[in-house]
Short mmCIF file of N, CA and C in Angstrom, two decimals:
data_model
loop_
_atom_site.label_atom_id
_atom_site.label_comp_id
_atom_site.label_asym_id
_atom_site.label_seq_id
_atom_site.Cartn_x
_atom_site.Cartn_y
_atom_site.Cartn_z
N UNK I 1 145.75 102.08 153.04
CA UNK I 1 146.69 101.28 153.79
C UNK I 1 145.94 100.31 154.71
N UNK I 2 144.83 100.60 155.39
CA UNK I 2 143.84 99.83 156.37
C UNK I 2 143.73 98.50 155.61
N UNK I 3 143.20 98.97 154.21
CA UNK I 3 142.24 97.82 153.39
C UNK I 3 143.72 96.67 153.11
N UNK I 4 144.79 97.53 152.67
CA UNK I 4 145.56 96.52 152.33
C UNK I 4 145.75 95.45 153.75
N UNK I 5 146.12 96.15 154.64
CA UNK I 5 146.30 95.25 156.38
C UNK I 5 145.40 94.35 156.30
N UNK I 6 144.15 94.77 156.53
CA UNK I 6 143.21 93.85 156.42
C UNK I 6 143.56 92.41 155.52
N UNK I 7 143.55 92.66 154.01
CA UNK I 7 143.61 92.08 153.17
C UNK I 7 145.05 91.02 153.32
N UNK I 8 145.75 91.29 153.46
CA UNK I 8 147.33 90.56 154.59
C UNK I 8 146.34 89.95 155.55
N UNK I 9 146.11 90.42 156.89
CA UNK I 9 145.43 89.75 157.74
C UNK I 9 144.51 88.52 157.50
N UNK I 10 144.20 88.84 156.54
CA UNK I 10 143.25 87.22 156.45
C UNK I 10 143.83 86.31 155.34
N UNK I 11 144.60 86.31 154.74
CA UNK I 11 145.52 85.83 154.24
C UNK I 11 146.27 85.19 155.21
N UNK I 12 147.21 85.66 156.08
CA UNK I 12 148.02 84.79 157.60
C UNK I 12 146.61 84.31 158.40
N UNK I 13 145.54 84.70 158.35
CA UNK I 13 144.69 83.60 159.06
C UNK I 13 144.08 82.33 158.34
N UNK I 14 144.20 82.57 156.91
CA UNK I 14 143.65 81.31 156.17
C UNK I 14 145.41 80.28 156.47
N UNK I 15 146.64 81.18 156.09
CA UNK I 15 147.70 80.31 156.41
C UNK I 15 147.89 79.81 157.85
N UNK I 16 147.21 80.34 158.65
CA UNK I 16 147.57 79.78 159.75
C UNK I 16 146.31 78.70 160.43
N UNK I 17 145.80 79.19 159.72
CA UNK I 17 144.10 77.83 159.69
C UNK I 17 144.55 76.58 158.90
N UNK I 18 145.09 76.92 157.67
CA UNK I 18 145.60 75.82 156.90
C UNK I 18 146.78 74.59 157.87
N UNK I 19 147.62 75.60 158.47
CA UNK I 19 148.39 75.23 159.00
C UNK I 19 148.10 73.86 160.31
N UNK I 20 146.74 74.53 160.64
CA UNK I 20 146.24 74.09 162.11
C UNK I 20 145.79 72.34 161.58
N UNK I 21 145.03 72.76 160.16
CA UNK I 21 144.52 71.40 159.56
C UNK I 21 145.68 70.64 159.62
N UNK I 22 146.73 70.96 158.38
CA UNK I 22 147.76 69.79 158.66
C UNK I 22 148.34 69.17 159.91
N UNK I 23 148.27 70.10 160.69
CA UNK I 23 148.99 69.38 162.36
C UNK I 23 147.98 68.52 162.58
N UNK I 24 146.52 69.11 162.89
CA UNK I 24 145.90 67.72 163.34
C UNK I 24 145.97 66.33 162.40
N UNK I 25 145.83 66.57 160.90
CA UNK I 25 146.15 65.49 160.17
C UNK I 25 147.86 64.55 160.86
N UNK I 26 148.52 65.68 160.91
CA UNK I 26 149.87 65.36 161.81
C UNK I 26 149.55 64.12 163.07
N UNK I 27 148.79 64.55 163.98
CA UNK I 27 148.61 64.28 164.64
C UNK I 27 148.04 62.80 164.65
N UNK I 28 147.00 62.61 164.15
CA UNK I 28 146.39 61.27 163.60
C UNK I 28 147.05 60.19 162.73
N UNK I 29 147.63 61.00 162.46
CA UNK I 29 148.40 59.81 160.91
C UNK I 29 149.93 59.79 161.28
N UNK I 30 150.32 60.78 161.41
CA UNK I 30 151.87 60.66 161.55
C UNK I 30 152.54 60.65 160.37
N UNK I 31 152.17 61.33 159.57
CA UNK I 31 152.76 61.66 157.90
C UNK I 31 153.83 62.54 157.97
N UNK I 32 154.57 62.66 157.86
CA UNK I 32 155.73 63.79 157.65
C UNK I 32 155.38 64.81 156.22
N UNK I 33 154.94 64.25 155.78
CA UNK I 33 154.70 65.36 154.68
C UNK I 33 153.70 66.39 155.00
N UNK I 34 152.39 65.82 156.29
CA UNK I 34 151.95 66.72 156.83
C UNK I 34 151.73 67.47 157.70
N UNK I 35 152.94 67.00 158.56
CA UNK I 35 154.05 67.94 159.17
C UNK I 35 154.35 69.01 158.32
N UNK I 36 155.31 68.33 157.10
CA UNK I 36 156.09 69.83 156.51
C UNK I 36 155.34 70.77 156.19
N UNK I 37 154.33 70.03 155.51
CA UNK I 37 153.19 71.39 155.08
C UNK I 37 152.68 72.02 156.33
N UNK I 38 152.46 71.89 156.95
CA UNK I 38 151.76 72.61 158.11
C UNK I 38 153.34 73.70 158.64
N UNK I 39 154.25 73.02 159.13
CA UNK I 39 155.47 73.98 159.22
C UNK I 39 155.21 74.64 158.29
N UNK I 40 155.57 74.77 156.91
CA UNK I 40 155.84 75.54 156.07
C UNK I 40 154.75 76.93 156.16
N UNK I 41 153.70 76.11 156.37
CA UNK I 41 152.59 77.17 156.16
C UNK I 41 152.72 77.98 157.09
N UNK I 42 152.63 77.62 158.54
CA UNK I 42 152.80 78.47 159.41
C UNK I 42 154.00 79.20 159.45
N UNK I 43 154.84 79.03 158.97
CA UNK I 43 155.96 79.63 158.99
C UNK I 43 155.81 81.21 157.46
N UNK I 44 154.65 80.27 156.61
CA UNK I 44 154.76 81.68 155.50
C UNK I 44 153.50 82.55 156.44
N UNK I 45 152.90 81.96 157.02
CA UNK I 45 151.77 83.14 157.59
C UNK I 45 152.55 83.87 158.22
N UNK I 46 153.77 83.33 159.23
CA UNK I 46 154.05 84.42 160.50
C UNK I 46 154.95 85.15 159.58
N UNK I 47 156.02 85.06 158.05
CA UNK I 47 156.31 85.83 157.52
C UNK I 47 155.57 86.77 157.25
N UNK I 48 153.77 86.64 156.47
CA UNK I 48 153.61 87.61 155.89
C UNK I 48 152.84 88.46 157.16
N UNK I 49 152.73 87.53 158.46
CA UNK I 49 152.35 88.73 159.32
C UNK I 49 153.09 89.58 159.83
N UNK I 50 154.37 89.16 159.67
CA UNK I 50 155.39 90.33 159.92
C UNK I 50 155.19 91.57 159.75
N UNK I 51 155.63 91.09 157.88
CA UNK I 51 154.88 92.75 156.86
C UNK I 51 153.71 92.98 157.39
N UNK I 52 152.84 92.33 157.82
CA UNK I 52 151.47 93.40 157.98
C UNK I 52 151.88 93.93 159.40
N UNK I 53 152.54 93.62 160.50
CA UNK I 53 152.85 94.43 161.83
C UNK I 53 153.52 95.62 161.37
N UNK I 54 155.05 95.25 160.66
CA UNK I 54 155.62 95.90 160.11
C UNK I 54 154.59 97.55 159.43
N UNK I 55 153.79 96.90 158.50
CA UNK I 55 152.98 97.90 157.91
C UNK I 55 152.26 98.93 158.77
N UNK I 56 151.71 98.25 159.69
CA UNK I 56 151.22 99.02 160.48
C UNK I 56 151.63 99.90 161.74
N UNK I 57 153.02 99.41 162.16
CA UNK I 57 153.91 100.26 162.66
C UNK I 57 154.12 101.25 161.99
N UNK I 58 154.61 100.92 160.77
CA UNK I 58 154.56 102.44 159.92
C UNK I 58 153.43 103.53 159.55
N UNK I 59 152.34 102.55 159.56
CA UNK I 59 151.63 104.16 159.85
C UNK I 59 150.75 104.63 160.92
N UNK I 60 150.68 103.85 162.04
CA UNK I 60 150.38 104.55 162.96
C UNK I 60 152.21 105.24 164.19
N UNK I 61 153.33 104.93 163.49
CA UNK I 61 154.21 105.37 163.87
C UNK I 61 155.07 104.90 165.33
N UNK I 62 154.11 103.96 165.87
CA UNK I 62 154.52 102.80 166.74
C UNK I 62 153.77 101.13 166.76
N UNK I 63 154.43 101.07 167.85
CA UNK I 63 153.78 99.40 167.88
C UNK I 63 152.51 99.24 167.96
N UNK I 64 151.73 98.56 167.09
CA UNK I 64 150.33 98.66 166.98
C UNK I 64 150.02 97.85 167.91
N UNK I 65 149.32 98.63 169.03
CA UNK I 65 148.59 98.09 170.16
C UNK I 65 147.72 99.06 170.88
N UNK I 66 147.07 99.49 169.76
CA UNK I 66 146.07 100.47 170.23
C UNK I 66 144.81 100.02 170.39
N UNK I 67 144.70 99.13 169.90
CA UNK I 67 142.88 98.35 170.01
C UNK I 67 142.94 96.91 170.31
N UNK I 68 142.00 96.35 170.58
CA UNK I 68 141.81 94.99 170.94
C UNK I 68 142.74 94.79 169.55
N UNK I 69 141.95 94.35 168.55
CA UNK I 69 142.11 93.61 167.41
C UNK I 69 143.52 94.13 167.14
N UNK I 70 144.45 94.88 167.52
CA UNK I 70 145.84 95.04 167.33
C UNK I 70 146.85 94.54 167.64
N UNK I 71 146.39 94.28 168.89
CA UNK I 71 146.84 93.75 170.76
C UNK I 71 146.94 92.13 169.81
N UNK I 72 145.69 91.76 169.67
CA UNK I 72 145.58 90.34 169.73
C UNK I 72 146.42 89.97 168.73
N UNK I 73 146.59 90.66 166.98
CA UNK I 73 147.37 90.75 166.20
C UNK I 73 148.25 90.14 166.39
N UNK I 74 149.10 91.46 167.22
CA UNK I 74 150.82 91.18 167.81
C UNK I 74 150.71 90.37 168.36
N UNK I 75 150.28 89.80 169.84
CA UNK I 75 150.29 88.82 170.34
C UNK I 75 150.48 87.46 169.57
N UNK I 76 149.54 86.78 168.68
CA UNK I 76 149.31 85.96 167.92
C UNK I 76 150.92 86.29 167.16
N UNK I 77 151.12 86.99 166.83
CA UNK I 77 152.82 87.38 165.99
C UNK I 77 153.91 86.59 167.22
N UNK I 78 153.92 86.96 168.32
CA UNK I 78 154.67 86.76 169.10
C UNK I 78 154.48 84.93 168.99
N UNK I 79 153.16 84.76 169.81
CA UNK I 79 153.33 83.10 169.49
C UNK I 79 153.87 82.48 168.56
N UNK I 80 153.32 82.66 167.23
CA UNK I 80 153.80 82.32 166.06
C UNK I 80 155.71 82.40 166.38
N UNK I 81 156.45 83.20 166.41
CA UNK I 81 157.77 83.37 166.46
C UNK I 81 158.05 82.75 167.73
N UNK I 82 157.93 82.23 168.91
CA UNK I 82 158.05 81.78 169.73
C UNK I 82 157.90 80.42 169.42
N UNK I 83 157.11 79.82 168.78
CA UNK I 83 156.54 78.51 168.25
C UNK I 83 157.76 78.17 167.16
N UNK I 84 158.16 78.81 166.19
CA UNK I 84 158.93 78.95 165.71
C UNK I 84 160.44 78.66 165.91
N UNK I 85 160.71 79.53 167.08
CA UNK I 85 161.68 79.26 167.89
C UNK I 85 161.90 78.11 168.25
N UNK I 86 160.55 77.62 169.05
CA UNK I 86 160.88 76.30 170.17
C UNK I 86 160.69 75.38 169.48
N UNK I 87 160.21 75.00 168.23
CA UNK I 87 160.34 74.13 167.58
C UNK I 87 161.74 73.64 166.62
N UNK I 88 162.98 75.00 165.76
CA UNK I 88 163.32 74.79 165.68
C UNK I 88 164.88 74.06 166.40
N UNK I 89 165.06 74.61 167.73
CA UNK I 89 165.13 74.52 169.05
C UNK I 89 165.20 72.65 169.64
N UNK I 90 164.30 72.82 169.78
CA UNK I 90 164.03 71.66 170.61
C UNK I 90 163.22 70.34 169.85
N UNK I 91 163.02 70.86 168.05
CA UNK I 91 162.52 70.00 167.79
C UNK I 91 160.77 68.88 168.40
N UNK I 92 160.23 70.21 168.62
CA UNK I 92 158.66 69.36 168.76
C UNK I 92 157.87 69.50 167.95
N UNK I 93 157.57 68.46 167.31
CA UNK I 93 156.57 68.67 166.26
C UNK I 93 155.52 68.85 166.64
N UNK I 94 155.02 68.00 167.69
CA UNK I 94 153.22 67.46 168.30
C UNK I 94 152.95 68.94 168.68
N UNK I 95 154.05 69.76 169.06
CA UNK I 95 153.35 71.29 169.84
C UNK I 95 153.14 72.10 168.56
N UNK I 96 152.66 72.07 167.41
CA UNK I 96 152.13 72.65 166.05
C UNK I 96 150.86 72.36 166.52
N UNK I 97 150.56 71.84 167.05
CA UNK I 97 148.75 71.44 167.23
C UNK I 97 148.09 72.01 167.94
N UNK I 98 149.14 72.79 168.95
CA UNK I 98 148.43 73.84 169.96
C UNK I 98 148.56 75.05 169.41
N UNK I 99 149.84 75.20 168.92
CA UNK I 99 150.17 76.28 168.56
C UNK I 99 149.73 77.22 167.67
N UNK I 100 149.14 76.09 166.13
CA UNK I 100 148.76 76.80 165.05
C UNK I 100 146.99 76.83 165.10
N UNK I 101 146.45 76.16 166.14
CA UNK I 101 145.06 76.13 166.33
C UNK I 101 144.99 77.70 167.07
N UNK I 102 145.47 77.80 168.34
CA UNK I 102 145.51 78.90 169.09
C UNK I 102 145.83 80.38 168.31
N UNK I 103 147.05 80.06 167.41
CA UNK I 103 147.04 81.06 166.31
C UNK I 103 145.81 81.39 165.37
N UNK I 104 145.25 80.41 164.83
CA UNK I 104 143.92 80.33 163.74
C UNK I 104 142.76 80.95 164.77
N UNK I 105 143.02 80.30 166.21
CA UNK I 105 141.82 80.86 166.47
C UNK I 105 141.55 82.08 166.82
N UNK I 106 142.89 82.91 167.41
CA UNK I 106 142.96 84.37 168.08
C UNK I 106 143.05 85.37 166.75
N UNK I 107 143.57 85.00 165.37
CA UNK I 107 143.36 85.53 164.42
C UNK I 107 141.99 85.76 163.44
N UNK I 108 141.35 84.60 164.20
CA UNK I 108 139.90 84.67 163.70
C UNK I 108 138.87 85.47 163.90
N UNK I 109 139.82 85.57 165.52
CA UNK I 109 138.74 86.64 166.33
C UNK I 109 139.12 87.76 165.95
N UNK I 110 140.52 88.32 165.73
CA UNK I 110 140.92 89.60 165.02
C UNK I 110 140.08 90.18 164.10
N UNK I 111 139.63 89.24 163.42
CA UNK I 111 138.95 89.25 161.91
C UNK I 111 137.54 90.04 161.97
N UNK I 112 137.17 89.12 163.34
CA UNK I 112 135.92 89.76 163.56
C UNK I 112 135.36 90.19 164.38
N UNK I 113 136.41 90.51 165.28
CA UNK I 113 136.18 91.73 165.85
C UNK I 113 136.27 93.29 165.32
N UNK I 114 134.61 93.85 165.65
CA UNK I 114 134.81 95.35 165.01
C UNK I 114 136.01 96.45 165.31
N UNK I 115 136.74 97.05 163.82
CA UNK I 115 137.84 97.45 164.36
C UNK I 115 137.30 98.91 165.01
N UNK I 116 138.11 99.42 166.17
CA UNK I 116 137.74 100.41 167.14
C UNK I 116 139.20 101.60 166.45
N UNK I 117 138.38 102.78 166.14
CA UNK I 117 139.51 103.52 166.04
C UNK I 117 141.10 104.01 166.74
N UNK I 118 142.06 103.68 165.92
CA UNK I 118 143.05 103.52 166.86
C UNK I 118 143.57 104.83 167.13
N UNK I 119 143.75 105.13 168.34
CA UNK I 119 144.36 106.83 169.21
C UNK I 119 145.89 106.63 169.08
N UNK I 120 146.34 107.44 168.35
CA UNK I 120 147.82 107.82 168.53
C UNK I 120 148.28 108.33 170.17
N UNK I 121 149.08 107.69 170.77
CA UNK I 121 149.61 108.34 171.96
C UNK I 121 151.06 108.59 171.76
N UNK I 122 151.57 109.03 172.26
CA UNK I 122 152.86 110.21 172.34
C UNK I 122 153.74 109.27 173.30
N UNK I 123 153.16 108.66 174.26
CA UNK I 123 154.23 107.86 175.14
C UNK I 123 154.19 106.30 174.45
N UNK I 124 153.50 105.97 173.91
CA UNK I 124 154.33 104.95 172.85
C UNK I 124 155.43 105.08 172.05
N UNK I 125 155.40 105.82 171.88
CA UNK I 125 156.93 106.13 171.02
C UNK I 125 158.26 105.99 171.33
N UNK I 126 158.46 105.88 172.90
CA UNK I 126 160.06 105.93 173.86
C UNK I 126 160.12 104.81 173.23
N UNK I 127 161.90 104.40 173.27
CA UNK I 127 162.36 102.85 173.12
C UNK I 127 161.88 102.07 174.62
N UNK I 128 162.20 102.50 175.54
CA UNK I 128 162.06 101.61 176.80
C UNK I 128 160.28 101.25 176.69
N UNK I 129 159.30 101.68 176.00
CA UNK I 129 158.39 100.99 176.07
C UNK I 129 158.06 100.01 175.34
N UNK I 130 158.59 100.37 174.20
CA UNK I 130 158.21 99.44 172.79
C UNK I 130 159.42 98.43 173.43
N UNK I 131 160.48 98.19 173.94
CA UNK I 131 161.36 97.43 174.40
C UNK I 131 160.17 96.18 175.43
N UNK I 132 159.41 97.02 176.51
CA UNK I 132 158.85 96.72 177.37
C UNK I 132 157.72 95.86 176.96
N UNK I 133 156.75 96.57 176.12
CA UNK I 133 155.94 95.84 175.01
C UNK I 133 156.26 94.70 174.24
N UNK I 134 157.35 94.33 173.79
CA UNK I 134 157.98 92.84 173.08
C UNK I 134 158.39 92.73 173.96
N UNK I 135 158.92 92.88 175.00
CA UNK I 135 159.29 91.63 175.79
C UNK I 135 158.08 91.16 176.05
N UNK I 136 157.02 91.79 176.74
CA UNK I 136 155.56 91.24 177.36
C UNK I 136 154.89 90.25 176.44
N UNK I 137 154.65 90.82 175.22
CA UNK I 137 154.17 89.98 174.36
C UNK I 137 155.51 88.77 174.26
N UNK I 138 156.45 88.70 174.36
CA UNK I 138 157.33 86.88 174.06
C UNK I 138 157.08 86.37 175.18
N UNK I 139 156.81 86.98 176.50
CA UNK I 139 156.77 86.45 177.18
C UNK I 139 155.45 85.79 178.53
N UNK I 140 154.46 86.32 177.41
CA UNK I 140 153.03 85.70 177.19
C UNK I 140 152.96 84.45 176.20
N UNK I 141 153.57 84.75 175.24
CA UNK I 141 153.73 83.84 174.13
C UNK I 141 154.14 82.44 174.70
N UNK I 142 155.78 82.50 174.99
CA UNK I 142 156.53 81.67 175.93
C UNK I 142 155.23 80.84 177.13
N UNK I 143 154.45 81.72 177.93
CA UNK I 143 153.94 81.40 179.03
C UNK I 143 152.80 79.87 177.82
N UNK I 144 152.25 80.48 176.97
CA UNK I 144 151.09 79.70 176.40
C UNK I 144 151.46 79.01 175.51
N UNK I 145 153.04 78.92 174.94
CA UNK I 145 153.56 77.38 174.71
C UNK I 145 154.05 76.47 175.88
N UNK I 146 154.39 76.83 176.69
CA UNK I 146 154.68 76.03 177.94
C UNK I 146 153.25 75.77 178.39
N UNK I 147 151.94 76.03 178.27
CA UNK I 147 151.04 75.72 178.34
C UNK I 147 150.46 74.50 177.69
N UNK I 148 150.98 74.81 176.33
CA UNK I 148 149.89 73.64 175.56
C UNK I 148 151.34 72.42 175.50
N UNK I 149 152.57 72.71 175.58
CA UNK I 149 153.47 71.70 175.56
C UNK I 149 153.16 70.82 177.35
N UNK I 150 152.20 71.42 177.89
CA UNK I 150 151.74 71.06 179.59
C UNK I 150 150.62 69.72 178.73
N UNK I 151 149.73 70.39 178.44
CA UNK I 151 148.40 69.87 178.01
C UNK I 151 149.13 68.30 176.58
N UNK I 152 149.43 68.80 176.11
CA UNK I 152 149.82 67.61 174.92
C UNK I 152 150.71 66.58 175.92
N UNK I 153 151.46 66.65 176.88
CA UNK I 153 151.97 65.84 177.24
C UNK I 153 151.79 65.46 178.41
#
């Protein structure tokens, strides 16, 4: 099950690297077609990172945030869906350039950072934490698109 995660995991980081290219092409040229591709892409990475959170909830039996490289995972999940959000939302394209770079790059580091064995704990498991836990992570997420939508404009 590890190897498969893994194997997902760098898969949503090549899509979300891919993604990062087209925005800056976005950015320079002003092509709409490489816009869409870059949406699209980022949008199939944060699908298939779903399944891999998803996956890994299931077998460590809660929200995977037991190690750095887990933490950063979800996090990067959260942006992605937050980005997601505020784009379809509010319609900003130019904020794909912060968004899917910052994604490519915190997933990169996932990659290679050595994974640290993850400890099952017993108080992860309540709803009011895992409740507590997604909110924190959207609302880190939230904090560092209002960040780079600061910086781009």
């Amino acid at each position: 099950m590890e190897r498969a995660i893994n194997i997902i995991l760098i898969i949503v980081c090549l899509l979300y690297t891919m993604s990062a290219v087209n925005y800056c092409i976005y950015l320079f040229r002003q092509k709409d077609k490489a816009w869409r591709v870059a949406f699209r892409s980022f949008c199939a990475g944060t699908l298939i990172h779903v399944v891999a959170v998803v996956m890994q909830t299931i077998h460590y039996g809660n929200i995977p945030v037991h190690n750095m490289q887990q933490t950063l995972s979800t996090a990067t999940l959260a942006i992605a869906v937050a980005f997601i959000y505020v784009t379809r939302t509010f319609n900003l394209k130019i904020l794909g350039v912060f968004a899917s770079v910052l994604a490519a790059a915190i997933m990169t580091a996932v990659l290679l950072i050595p994974e640290a064995p993850a400890q099952k704990h017993d108080i992860l498991n309540r709803f009011w934490l895992w409740f507590h836990i997604v909110l924190v992570f959207l609302g880190e997420a939230a904090l560092a698109l209002a960040c780079g939508t600061g910086i781009l404009y």
